[in-house]
Coordinates of C-alpha atoms in Angstrom, one line a residue:
M49 CA 0.0 0.0 0.0
T50 CA 1.1 3.6 -0.6
T51 CA 0.9 6.3 1.9
A52 CA -2.0 7.7 0.2
E53 CA -3.8 4.5 0.5
H54 CA -2.9 4.2 4.2
L55 CA -4.4 7.7 4.6
E56 CA -7.5 6.5 2.8
T57 CA -8.0 3.6 4.9
I58 CA -7.7 5.8 8.2
D59 CA -10.3 8.2 6.7
R60 CA -12.7 5.2 5.9
L61 CA -12.3 3.8 9.4
R62 CA -13.1 7.2 11.0
T63 CA -16.5 7.1 9.5
R64 CA -17.4 3.4 9.6
D65 CA -19.6 2.0 12.2
F66 CA -18.2 -0.4 14.8
P67 CA -19.2 -4.0 14.9
D68 CA -21.0 -5.5 17.9
V69 CA -18.4 -8.2 18.2
R70 CA -14.7 -8.5 17.6
R71 CA -14.0 -9.8 14.0
R72 CA -11.4 -9.7 11.3
S73 CA -11.9 -7.0 8.7
E74 CA -10.4 -6.3 5.4
V75 CA -7.5 -4.4 7.0
G76 CA -7.1 -5.8 10.5
V77 CA -9.5 -6.3 13.5
S78 CA -12.6 -4.5 14.5
G79 CA -14.7 -4.7 17.5
P80 CA -17.1 -2.8 19.7
G81 CA -15.8 0.9 19.7
Y82 CA -12.6 0.3 17.7
H83 CA -10.9 -0.5 14.3
L84 CA -7.3 -1.6 14.1
A85 CA -5.7 -1.5 10.8
E86 CA -2.6 -3.3 9.8
L87 CA -1.4 -0.9 7.2
G88 CA 2.1 -2.3 6.3
G89 CA 2.6 -5.9 5.7
S90 CA 4.5 -7.6 8.5
R91 CA 6.9 -10.3 7.2
W92 CA 8.2 -13.3 8.8
Y93 CA 12.1 -13.0 8.6
G94 CA 12.7 -16.7 7.9
D95 CA 16.1 -17.2 6.5
E96 CA 16.7 -13.6 5.6
D97 CA 20.1 -12.2 6.7
A98 CA 20.6 -9.2 8.9
A99 CA 21.2 -6.8 5.9
D100 CA 17.7 -7.8 4.5
R101 CA 16.1 -7.3 7.7
T102 CA 17.6 -3.8 8.2
V103 CA 16.4 -2.8 4.7
G104 CA 12.8 -3.9 5.6
E105 CA 12.9 -2.2 9.0
E106 CA 14.1 1.1 7.4
Q107 CA 11.4 0.9 4.7
T108 CA 8.7 0.4 7.4
A109 CA 10.1 3.3 9.5
A110 CA 10.1 5.5 6.4
E111 CA 6.5 4.6 5.6
F112 CA 5.5 5.3 9.3
E113 CA 7.3 8.7 9.2
A114 CA 5.6 9.7 5.9
L115 CA 2.1 8.8 7.1
R116 CA 2.8 10.5 10.5
Q117 CA 3.7 13.7 8.5
L118 CA 0.5 13.5 6.6
L119 CA -1.6 13.2 9.7
E120 CA 0.3 16.1 11.4
E121 CA -0.3 18.3 8.4
R122 CA -4.1 17.6 8.8
W123 CA -4.5 17.6 12.6
G124 CA -1.3 19.0 14.1
K125 CA 1.4 17.2 16.1
G126 CA 0.2 13.9 17.6
D127 CA 0.4 13.5 21.3
P128 CA 3.2 10.9 22.0
F129 CA 1.7 8.3 24.4
S130 CA 3.6 5.7 26.2
V131 CA 1.7 2.5 26.6
L132 CA 4.4 1.0 29.0
G133 CA 2.2 1.7 32.0
L134 CA -0.8 0.0 30.2
R135 CA 1.5 -3.1 29.6
A136 CA 2.3 -3.3 33.4
R137 CA -1.3 -2.8 34.3
A138 CA -2.4 -5.5 31.9
L139 CA -0.6 -8.0 34.1
T140 CA -3.0 -7.4 37.0
E141 CA -6.2 -5.9 35.4
E142 CA -8.4 -6.3 32.3
L143 CA -7.7 -3.4 29.8
P144 CA -10.4 -2.4 27.3
Q145 CA -9.8 -3.2 23.7
P146 CA -8.2 -1.9 21.4
W147 CA -5.6 -0.7 24.2
R148 CA -4.9 -4.4 25.4
D149 CA -3.8 -5.3 21.8
V150 CA -1.9 -2.1 21.2
C151 CA 0.1 -2.4 24.4
G152 CA 1.1 -5.9 23.6
T153 CA 2.8 -4.9 20.4
T154 CA 4.5 -1.4 20.9
E155 CA 5.9 0.9 23.6
H156 CA 4.4 4.1 22.4
V157 CA 1.8 5.6 19.9
D158 CA 1.2 9.0 18.4
L159 CA -2.3 10.0 19.4
W160 CA -4.8 12.4 17.9
R161 CA -8.2 13.2 19.0
V162 CA -10.3 13.9 15.8
E163 CA -14.0 14.9 16.4
E164 CA -15.4 12.1 18.5
R165 CA -12.8 9.4 17.8
W166 CA -9.2 8.8 18.8
V167 CA -6.6 8.0 16.1
A168 CA -3.4 6.3 17.1
L169 CA -0.5 5.4 14.8
Y170 CA 2.5 3.1 15.7
E171 CA 4.8 0.6 14.6
A172 CA 3.6 -2.9 15.9
Q173 CA 6.3 -5.4 16.7
W174 CA 4.8 -8.9 16.5
G175 CA 7.9 -10.7 17.7
A176 CA 11.6 -11.0 16.9
D177 CA 11.0 -13.1 13.9
H178 CA 8.7 -10.6 12.2
S179 CA 9.3 -7.2 10.7
P180 CA 7.6 -4.2 12.2
Q181 CA 4.3 -3.1 10.9
V182 CA 2.7 0.3 10.4
T183 CA -0.6 0.0 12.4
A184 CA -3.4 2.5 13.0
V185 CA -6.3 2.5 15.6
V186 CA -9.5 4.5 15.2
T187 CA -11.5 4.3 18.4
V188 CA -14.1 5.9 20.7
V189 CA -12.5 4.2 23.7
E190 CA -10.4 6.7 25.6
P191 CA -6.8 5.5 26.3
P192 CA -6.9 4.3 30.0

């Protein structure tokens, strides 16, 4: 996907109704009060060497930065929001979705309040054997 397509996906999710139950969508996962979009393709590294991994990670970082800049042009600078505290809380309490999923895959997000919804942008890390993935959340659920 291109940066313009990522932006179009976020716009579409900002106006889409939320489902009553959690389910897969064409771009990720949606549930009551949220849409989580997997914008960049996460790859399993497999037998790739370190140089191939570095190139892929640099490409993902560049895609993330380009999308963040477009969102900042629209809505101003996003609020950096650390989810490390949420990760610690998730060990002892039930966090609402989508924040439970978010804190399991990143340490921080860029966060905007746009009309009645929150938009979060981050690079998800699904594990040491997968490349990072540009990910966005559109939700009415306030960050805990």
